[in-house]
Coordinates of C-alpha atoms and ligand atoms in Angstrom, one line a residue:
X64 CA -164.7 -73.3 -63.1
X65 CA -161.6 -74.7 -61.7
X66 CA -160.4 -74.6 -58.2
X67 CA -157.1 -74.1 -56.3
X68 CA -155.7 -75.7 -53.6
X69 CA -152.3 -74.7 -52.5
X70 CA -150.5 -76.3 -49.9
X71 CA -147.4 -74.4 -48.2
X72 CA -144.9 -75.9 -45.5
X73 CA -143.9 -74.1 -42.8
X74 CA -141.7 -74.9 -39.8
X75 CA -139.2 -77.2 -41.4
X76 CA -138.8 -78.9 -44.7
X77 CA -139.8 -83.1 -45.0
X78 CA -142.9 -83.2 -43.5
X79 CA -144.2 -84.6 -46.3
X80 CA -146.2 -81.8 -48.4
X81 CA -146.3 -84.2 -51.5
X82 CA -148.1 -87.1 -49.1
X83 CA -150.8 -84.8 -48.3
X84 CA -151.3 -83.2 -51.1
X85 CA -151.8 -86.6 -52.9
X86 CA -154.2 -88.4 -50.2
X87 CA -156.2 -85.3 -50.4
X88 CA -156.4 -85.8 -54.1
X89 CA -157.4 -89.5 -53.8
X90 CA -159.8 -88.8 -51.3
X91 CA -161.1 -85.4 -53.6
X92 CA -161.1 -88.1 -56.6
X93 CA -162.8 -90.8 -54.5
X94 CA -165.9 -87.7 -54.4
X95 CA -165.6 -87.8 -58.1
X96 CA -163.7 -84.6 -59.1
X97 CA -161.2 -84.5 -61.4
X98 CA -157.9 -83.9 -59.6
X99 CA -154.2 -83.0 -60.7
X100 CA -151.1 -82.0 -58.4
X101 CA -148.4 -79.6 -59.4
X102 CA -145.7 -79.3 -57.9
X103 CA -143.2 -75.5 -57.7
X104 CA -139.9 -75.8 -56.7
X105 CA -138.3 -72.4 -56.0
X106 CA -134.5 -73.9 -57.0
X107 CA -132.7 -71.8 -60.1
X108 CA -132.0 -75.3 -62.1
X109 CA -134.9 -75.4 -65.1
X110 CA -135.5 -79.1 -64.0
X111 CA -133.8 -81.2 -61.7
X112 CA -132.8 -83.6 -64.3
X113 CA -129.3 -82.3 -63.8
X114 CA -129.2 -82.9 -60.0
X115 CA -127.1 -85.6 -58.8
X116 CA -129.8 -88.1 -57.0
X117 CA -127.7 -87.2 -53.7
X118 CA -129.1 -83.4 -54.0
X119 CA -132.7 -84.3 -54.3
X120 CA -133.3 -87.9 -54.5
X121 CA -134.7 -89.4 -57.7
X122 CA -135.3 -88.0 -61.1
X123 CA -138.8 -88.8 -62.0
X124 CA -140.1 -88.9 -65.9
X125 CA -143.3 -88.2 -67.3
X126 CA -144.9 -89.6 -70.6
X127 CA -144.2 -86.5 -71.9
X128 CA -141.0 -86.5 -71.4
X129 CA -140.0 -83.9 -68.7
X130 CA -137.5 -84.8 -65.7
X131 CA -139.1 -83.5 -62.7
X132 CA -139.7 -83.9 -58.8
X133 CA -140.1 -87.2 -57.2
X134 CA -143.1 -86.5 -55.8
X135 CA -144.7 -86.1 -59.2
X136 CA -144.3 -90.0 -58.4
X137 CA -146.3 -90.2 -55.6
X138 CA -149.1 -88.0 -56.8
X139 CA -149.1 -90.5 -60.0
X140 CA -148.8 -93.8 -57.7
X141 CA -151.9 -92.2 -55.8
X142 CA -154.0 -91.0 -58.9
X143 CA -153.2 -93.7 -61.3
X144 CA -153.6 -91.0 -63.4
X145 CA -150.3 -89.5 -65.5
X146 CA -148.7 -86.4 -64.7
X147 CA -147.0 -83.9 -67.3
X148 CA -144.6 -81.4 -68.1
X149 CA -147.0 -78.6 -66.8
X150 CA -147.1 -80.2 -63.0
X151 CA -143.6 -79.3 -62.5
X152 CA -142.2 -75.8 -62.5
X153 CA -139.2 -74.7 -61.0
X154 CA -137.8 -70.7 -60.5
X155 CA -135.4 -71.6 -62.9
X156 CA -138.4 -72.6 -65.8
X157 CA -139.7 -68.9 -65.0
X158 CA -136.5 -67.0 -65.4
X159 CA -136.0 -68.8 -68.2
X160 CA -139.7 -67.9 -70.5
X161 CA -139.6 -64.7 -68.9
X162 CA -136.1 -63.7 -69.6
X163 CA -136.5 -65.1 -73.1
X164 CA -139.6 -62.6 -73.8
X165 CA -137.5 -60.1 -72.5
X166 CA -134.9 -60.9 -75.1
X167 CA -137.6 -61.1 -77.6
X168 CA -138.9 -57.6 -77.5
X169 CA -142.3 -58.8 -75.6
X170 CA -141.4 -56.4 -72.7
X171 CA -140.1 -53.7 -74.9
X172 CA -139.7 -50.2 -72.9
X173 CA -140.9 -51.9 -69.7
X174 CA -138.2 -52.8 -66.7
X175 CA -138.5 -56.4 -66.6
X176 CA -139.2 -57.2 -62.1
X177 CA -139.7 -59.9 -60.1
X178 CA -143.2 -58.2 -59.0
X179 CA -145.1 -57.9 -61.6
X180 CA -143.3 -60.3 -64.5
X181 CA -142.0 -63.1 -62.2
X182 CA -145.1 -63.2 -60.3
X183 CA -147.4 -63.4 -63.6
X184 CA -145.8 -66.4 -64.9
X185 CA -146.1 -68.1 -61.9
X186 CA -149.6 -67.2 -62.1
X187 CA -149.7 -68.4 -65.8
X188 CA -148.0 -71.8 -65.2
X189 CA -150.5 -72.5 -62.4
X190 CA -153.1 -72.0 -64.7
X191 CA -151.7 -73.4 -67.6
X192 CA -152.5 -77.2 -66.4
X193 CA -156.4 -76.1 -65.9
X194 CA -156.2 -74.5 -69.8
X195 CA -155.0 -77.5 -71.4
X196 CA -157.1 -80.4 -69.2
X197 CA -160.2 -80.4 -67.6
X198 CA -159.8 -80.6 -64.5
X199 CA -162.6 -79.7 -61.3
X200 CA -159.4 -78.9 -58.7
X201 CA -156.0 -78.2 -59.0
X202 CA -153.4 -78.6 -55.9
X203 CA -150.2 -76.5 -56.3
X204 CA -147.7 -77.0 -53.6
X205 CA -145.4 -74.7 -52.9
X206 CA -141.7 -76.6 -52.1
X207 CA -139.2 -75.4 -49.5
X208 CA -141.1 -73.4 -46.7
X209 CA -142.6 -70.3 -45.9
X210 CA -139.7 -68.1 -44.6
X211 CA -137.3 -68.8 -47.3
X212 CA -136.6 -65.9 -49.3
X213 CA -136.7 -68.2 -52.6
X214 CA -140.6 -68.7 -51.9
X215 CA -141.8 -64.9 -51.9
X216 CA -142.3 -64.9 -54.9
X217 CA -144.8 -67.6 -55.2
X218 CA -146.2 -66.5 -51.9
X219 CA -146.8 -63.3 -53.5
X220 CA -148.6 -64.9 -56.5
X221 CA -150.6 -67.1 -54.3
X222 CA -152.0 -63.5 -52.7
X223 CA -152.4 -62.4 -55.9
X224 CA -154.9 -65.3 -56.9
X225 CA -156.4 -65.4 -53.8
X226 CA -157.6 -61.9 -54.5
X227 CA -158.3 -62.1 -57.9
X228 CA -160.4 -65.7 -57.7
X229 CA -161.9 -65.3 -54.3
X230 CA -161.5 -66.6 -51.2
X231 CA -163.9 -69.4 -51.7
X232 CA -161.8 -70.3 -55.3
X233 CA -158.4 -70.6 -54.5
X234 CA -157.3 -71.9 -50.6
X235 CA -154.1 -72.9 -48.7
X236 CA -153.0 -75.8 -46.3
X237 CA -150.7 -74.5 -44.3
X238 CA -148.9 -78.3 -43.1
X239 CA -146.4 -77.5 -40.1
X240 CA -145.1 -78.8 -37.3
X241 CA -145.9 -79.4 -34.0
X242 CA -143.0 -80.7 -31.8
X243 CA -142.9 -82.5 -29.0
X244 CA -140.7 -81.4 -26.1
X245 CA -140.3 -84.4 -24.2
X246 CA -138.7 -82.8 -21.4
X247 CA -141.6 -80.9 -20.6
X248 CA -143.8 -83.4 -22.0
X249 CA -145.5 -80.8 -24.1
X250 CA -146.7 -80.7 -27.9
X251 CA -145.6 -76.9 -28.5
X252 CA -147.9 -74.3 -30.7
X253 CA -145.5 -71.3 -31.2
X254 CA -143.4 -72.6 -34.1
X255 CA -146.6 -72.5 -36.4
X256 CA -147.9 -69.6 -34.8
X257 CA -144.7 -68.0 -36.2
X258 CA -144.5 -70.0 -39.5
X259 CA -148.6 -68.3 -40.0
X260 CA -147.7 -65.0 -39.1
X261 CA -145.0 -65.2 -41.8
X262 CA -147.8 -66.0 -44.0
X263 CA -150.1 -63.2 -43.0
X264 CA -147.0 -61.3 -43.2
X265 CA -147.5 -62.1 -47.3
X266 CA -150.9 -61.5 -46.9
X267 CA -152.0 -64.6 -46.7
X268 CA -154.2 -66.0 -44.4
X269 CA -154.0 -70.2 -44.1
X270 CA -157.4 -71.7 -44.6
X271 CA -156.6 -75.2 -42.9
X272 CA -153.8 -76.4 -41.0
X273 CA -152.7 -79.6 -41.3
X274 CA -150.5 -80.4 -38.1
X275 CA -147.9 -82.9 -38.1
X276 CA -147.5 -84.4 -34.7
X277 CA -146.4 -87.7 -33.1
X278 CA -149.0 -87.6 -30.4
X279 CA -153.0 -86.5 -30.7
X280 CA -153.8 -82.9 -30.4
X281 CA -155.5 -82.5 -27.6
X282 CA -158.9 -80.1 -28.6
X283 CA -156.7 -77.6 -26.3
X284 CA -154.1 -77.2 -28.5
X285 CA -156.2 -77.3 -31.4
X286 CA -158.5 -74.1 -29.9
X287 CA -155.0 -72.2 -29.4
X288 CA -153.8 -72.8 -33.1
X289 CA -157.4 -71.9 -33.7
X290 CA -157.4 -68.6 -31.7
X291 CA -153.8 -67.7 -32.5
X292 CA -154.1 -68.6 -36.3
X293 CA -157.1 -67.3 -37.4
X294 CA -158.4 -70.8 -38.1
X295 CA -161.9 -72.4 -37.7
X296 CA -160.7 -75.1 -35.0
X297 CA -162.3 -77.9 -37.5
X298 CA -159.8 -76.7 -39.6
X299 CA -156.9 -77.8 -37.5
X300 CA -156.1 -81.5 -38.8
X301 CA -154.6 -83.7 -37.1
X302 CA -151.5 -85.6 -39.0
X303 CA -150.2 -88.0 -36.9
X304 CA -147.0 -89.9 -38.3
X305 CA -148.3 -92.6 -39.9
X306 CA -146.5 -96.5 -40.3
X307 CA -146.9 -96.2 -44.1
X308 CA -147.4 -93.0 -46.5
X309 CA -150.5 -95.5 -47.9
X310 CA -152.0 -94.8 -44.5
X311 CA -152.0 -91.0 -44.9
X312 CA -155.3 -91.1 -46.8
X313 CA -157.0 -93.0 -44.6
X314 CA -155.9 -90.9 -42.0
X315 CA -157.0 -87.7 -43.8
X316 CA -160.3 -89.1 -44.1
X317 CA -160.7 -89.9 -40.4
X318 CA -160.2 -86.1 -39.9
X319 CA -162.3 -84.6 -42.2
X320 CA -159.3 -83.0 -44.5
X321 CA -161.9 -83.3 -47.6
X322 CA -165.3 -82.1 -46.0
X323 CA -163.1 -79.0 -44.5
X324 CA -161.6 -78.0 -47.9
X325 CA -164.8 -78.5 -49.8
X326 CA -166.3 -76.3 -47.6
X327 CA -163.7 -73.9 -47.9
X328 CA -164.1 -73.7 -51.7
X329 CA -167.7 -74.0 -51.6
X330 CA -168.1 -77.6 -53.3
X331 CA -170.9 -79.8 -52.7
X332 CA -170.5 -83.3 -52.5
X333 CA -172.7 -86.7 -51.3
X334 CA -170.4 -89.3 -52.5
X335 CA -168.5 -90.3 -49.6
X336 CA -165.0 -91.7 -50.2
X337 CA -165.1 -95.2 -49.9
X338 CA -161.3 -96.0 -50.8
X339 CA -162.5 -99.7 -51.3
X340 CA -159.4 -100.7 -53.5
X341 CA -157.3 -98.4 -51.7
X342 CA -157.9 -100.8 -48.1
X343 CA -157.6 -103.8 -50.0
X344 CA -154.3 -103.1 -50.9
X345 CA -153.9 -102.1 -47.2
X346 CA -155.1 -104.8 -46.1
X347 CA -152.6 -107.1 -48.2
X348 CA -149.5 -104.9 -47.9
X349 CA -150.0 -105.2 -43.9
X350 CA -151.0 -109.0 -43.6
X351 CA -148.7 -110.7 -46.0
X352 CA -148.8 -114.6 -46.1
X353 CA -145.2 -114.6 -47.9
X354 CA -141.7 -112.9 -47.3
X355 CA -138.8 -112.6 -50.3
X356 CA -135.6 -110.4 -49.9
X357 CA -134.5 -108.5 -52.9
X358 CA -131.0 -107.0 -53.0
X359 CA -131.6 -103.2 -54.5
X360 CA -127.9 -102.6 -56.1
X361 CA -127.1 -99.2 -57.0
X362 CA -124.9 -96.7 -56.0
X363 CA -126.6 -94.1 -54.6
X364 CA -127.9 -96.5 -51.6
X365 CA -127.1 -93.7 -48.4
X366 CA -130.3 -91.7 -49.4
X367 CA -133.5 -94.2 -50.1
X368 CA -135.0 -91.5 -52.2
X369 CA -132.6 -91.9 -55.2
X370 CA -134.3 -95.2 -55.7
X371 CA -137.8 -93.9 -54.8
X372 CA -140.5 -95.8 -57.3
X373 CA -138.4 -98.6 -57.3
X374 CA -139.2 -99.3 -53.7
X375 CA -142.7 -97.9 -54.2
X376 CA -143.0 -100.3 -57.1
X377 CA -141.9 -103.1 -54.6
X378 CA -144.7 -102.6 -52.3
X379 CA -147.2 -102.2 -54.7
X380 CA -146.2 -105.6 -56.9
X381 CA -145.3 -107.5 -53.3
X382 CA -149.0 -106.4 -51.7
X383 CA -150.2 -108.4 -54.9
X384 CA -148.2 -111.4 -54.4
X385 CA -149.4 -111.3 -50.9
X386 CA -145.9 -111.1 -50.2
X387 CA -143.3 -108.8 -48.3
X388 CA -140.9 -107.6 -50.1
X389 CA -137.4 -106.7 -47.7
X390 CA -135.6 -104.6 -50.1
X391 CA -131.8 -104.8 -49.0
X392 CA -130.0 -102.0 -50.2
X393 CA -126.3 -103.0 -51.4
X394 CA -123.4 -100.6 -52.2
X395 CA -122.3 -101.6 -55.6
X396 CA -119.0 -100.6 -54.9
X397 CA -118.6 -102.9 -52.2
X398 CA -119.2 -105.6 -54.4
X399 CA -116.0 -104.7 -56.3
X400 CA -113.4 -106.5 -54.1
X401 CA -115.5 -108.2 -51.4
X402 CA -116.8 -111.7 -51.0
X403 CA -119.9 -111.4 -53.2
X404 CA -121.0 -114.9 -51.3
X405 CA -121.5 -112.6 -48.1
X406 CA -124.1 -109.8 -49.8
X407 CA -125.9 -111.7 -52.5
X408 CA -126.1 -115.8 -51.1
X409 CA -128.9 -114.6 -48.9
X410 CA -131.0 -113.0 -51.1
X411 CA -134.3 -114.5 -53.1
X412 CA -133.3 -111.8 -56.5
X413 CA -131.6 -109.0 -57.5
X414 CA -132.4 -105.9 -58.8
X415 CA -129.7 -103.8 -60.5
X416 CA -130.7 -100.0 -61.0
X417 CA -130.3 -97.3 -62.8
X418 CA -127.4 -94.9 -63.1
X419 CA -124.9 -92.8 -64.7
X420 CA -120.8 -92.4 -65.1
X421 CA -118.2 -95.6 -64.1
X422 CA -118.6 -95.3 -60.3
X423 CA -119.9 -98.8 -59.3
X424 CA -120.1 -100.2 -62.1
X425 CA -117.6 -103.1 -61.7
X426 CA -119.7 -104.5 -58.6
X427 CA -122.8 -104.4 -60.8
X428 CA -121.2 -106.2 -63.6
X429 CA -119.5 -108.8 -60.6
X430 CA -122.9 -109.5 -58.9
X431 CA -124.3 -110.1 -61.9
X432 CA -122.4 -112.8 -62.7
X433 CA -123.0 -114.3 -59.7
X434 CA -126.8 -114.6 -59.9
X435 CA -126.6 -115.4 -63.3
X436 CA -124.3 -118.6 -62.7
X437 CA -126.5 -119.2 -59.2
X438 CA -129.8 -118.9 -60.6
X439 CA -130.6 -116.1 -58.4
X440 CA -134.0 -114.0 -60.1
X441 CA -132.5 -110.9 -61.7
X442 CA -133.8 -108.0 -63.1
X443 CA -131.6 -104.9 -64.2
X444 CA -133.1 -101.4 -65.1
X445 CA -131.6 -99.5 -67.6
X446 CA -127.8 -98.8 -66.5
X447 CA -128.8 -102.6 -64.6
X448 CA -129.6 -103.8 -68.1
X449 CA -126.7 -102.6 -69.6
X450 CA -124.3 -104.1 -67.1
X451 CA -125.8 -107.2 -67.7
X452 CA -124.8 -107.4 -71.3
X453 CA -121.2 -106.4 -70.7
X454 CA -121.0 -109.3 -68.2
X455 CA -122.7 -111.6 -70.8
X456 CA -120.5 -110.5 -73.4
X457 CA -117.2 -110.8 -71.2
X458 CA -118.0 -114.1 -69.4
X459 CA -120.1 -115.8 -71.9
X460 CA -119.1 -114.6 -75.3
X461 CA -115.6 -114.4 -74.3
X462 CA -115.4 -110.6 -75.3
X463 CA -113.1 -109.5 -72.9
X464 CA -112.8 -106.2 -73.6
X465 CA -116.8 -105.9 -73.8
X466 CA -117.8 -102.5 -72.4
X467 CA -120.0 -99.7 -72.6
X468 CA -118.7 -96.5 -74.0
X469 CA -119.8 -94.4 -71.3
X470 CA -117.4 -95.7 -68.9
X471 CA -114.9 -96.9 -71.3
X472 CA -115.2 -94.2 -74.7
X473 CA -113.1 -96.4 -76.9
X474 CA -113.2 -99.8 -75.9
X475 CA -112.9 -102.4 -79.1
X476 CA -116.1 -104.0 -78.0
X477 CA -118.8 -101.1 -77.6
X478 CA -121.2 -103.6 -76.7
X479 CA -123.3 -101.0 -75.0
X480 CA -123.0 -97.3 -77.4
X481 CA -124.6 -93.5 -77.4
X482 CA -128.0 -93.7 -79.7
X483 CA -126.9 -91.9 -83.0
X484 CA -128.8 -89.1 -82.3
X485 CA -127.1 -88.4 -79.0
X486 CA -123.4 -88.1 -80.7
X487 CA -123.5 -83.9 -81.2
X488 CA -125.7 -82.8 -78.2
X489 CA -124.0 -80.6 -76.1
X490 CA -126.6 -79.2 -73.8
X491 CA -126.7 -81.6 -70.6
X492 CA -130.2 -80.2 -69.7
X493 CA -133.1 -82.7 -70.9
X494 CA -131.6 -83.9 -74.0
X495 CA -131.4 -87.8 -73.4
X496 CA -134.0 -90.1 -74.9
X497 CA -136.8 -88.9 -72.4
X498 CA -140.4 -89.7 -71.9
X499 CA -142.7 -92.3 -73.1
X500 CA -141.8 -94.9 -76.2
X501 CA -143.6 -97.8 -77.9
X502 CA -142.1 -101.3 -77.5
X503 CA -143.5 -104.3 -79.6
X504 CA -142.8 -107.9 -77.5
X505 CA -141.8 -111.1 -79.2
X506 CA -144.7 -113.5 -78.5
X507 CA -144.1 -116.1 -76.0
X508 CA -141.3 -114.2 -74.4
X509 CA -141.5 -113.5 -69.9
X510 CA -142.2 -109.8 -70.6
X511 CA -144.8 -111.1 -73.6
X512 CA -146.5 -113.6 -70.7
X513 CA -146.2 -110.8 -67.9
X514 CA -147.8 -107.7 -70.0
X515 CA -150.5 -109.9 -71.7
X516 CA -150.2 -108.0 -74.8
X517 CA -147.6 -107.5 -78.0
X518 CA -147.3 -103.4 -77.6
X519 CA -146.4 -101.7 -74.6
X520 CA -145.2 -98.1 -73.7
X521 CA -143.0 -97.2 -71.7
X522 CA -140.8 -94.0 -70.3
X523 CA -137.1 -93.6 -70.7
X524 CA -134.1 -91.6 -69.7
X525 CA -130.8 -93.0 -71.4
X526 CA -128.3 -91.6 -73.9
X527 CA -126.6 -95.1 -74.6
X528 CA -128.0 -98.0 -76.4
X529 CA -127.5 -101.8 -77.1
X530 CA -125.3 -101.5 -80.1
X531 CA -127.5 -103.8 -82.5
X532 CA -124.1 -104.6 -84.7
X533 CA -123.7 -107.0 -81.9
X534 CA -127.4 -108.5 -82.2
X535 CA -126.7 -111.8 -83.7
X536 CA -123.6 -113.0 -81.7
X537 CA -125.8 -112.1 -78.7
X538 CA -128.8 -114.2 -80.1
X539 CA -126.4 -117.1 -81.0
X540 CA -124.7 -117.0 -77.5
X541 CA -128.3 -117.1 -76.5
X542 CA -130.1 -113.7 -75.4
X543 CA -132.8 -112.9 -76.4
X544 CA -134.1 -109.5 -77.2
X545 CA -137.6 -110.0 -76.6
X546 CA -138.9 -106.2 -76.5
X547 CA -138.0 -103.8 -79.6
X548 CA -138.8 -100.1 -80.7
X549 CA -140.9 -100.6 -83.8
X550 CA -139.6 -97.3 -85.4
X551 CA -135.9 -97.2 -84.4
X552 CA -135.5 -101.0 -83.9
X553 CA -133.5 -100.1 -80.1
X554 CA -133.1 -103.0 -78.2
X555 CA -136.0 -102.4 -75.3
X556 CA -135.7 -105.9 -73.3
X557 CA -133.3 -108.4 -72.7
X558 CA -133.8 -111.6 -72.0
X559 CA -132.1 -115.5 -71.0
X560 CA -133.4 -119.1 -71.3
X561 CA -132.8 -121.8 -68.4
X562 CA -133.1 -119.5 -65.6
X563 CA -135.4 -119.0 -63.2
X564 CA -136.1 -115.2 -64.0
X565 CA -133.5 -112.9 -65.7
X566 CA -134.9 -109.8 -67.6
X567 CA -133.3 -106.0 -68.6
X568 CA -135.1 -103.5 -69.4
X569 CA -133.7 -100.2 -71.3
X570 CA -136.9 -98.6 -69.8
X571 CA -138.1 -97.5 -66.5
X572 CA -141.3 -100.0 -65.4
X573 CA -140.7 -98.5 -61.7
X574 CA -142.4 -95.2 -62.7
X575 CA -145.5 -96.4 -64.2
X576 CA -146.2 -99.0 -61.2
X577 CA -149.4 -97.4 -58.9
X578 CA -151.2 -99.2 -55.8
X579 CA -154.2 -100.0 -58.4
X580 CA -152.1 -101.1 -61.2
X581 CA -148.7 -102.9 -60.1
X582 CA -146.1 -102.8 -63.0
X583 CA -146.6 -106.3 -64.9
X584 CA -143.0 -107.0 -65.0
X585 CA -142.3 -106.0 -61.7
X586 CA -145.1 -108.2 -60.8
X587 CA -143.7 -111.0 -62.2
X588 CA -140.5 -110.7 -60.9
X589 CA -141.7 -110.8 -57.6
X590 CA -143.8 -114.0 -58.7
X591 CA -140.8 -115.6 -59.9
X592 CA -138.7 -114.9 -57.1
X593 CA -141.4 -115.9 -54.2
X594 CA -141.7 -119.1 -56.6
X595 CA -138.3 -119.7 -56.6
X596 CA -137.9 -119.2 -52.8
X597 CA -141.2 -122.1 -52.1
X598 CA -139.5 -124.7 -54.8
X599 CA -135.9 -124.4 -53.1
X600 CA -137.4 -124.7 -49.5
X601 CA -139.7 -127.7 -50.6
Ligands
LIG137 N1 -126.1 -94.1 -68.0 C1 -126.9 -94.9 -68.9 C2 -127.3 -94.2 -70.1 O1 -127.3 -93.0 -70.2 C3 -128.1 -95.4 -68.2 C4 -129.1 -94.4 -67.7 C5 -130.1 -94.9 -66.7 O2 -129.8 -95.9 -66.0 N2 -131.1 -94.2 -66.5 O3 -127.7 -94.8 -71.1

């Protein structure tokens, strides 16, 4: 029978409820059982994969297709194991099947509430991900925090299964905060003595706390969250703030998260967790013999997490170059009019990301240029790939008027054009090219050398294209198109000769990369650019 973890937040949002979910899934793995995260976001949209990146940082994309939470990421980058459709839900999702049954009849005669229809199919979507996989645990956390009203509903379906499974089936992790008055010099209890009565107030009583902190909880304040929270004071975990979010499992383990929650559900375990791979990575991503800076060029640089995996990706693929890899982030609209000389002579590579609409683009298509001509190591995701055959076909092939359609809709040179099959979609709301898709590589080629194989897959999100009329002036003016969907012949990778490392890809590598398997390409980017750097300085 499966078991449920929930995890809530209370105090105040970003204390990282996706971080400690996913350590105590590696360390719950690490003992053997077969773990999956899911992840409810109480917001109205049915996905955020019509948020602007500034709302809620990146859009991430499983194999299956669905654009969901970035911390779906992090759960995959901990598991190595993929993440679905079904481990994202949002109050929108469940307005949206339940309201549709309504309109079907399936309620007929019946008023259609929040308690009990609302609360059932939040019920039915947590179980859903057990139904269809076989999985030992499930984790559910619950986003936003206890006190919002958005959340009673879940909180009241979390009471509901608590009841209905048993106490010893189906526990919370309450994680909250415990400040730090420094005038007083005091760590203070009463905000998560507030944040658990609000939970008892649902009828729920937390069965660990997890206690963010930035100093050690002395076993005083840990036997008056005790008392005044109803916990077992070995249920009071310590989370100090840790350098990296890789250190959070480690962490975990040191303070018993797993033994207390298998207790709680009444699992037996031997198998310690030995998290052997898990500190070698640790050990490589800390004590790096080599250094490389990589200019990160988008457009949505003020907020980090709109570029999430791709500096995930970094560590992972620089801890196995034994190399630190300085991501510099760089405004692309700065490099519109400015000296591109003063942002992009310093670096070792480029990396041009992702992105949507004509803001920025002219910097991207500008500094691409520049590393192209300098021999700077360049790789372009998606939007970045894109870019980079505009400036090819402007600068190189003399196509002036070479754009994509996107930002210019009726340019003569539609280099870059919407997929056929995007032309009549109206609906904004997950109708791009989404989800996982088979590439075949040409033999020889970098991406062929990096992946070690002719047929990869990997996950998109993209409604425009490399417009394959333009295939053989591009192959004669010397790119190469080196990765290509077998069944709809799309252009997949891009690719140039006589430089030191210069690849596009139409996918997005940065989701699949996790700290036991480092993306290939992103792997060999790093390589090239750390090889690069040594041959200059020699
Ligand atoms: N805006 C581009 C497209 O829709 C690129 C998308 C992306 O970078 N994810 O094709």
């Amino acid at each position: 029978m499966t078991k449920y973890i929930f995890v809530t937040g209370g105090v105040t949002s970003s204390l990282g409820k996706g971080i400690i979910a996913a350590s105590l899934a590696k360390l719950l793995q690490e003992r053997s059982y077969k773990v999956t995260i899911q992840k409810l976001d109480p917001y109205i949209n049915v996905d955020p994969g019509t948020l602007n990146p500034y709302e809620h940082g990146e859009c991430y994309v499983t194999d299956d297709g669905a654009e969901t939470d970035l911390d779906l990421g992090h759960y995959e980058r901990f598991l190595n194991s993929p993440t679905s459709q079904n481990n994202n839900v949002t109050t929108g999702r469940i307005y949206d099947t339940v309201i549709k049954k309504e309109r079907e009849g399936a309620y007929l005669g019946k008023t259609v509430q929040v308690v009990p229809h609302i609360t059932d199919e939040i019920k039915r979507r947590v179980k859903l991900l057990a139904e269809n996989g076989d999985w030992d645990i499930v984790i559910t956390e619950i986003g936003g925090t206890v006190g919002d009203i958005e959340s009673l509903p879940y909180l009241e379906a979390l009471r509901q299964l608590k009841r209905e499974m048993g106490n010893t089936n189906c526990i919370n992790i309450h994680l909250t905060l415990i400040p730090y008055l420094s005038a007083a010099k005091e760590l203070k209890t009463k905000p998560t003595q507030h944040s658990v009565k609000e939970l008892l107030q649902a009828g729920i009583q937390p069965d660990i706390l997890v206690c963010r902190t930035e100093h050690k909880l002395s076993d005083e304040i840990k036997s008056k969250l005790s008392l005044f929270c109803n916990v077992d004071q070995k249920s009071v975990i310590e989370a100090k703030d840790a350098d990296t979010i890789y250190d959070v499992p480690i962490l975990m383990l040191k303070e018993k998260l797993d033994i207390r929650v298998l207790k709680a559900l009444k699992l037996k375990s031997s198998k310690k967790p030995e998290l052997t791979a898990w500190k070698e990575f640790l050990g490589r991503h800390k004590n790096p013999t080599y250094e490389i800076k990589i200019g990160l060029i988008g457009k949505y640089n003020e907020l980090p997490d709109a570029y999430k995996s791709i500096y995930e990706a970094f560590v992972h693929s620089g801890a196995s170059n034994e190399c630190r890899v300085i991501v510099q982030p760089i405004h692309s609209e700065r490099l519109e009019t400015d000296e591109l000389e003063k942002y992009l002579s310093s670096l070792d590579g480029v990396l041009v990301a992702p992105g949507f609409g004509e803001r920025g683009i002219k910097g991207k298509i500008r500094a691409i240029k520049y590393v192209r001509e300098n021999k700077i190591p360049f790789f372009g995701i998606c939007l970045g790939m894109q870019c980079a055959v505009v400036e090819y076909a402007r600068n190189v092939m003399k196509l002036k008027k070479a754009a994509s359609t996107e930002v210019k809709p009726n340019t003569p040179e539609p280099v870059i054009s919407m997929m056929e099959d995007q032309k009549n979609i109206k609906n904004m709301g997950g109708t791009m090219r989404l989800g996982s898709q088979k590439c075949k590589l040409e033999k020889g080629s970098l991406a062929y050398r990096a992946y070690g194989r002719s047929e990869i897959n990997e996950r998109h999100r993209h409604r425009y294209e490399f417009n394959s009329e333009y295939k053989t002036a591009f192959e004669s003016a010397g790119m190469r198109f080196t990765g290509i969907n077998p069944k709809s012949e799309l252009v997949e990778i891009i690719e140039l000769n006589d430089h030191p490392f210069f690849l596009g890809v139409q996918f997005h590598p940065e989701l699949k990369s996790t700290v036991e398997k480092p993306h290939p390409l992103l792997l060999a980017f790093v390589k090239a650019t750390l090889k690069t750097k040594l041959n200059e300085k020699a």
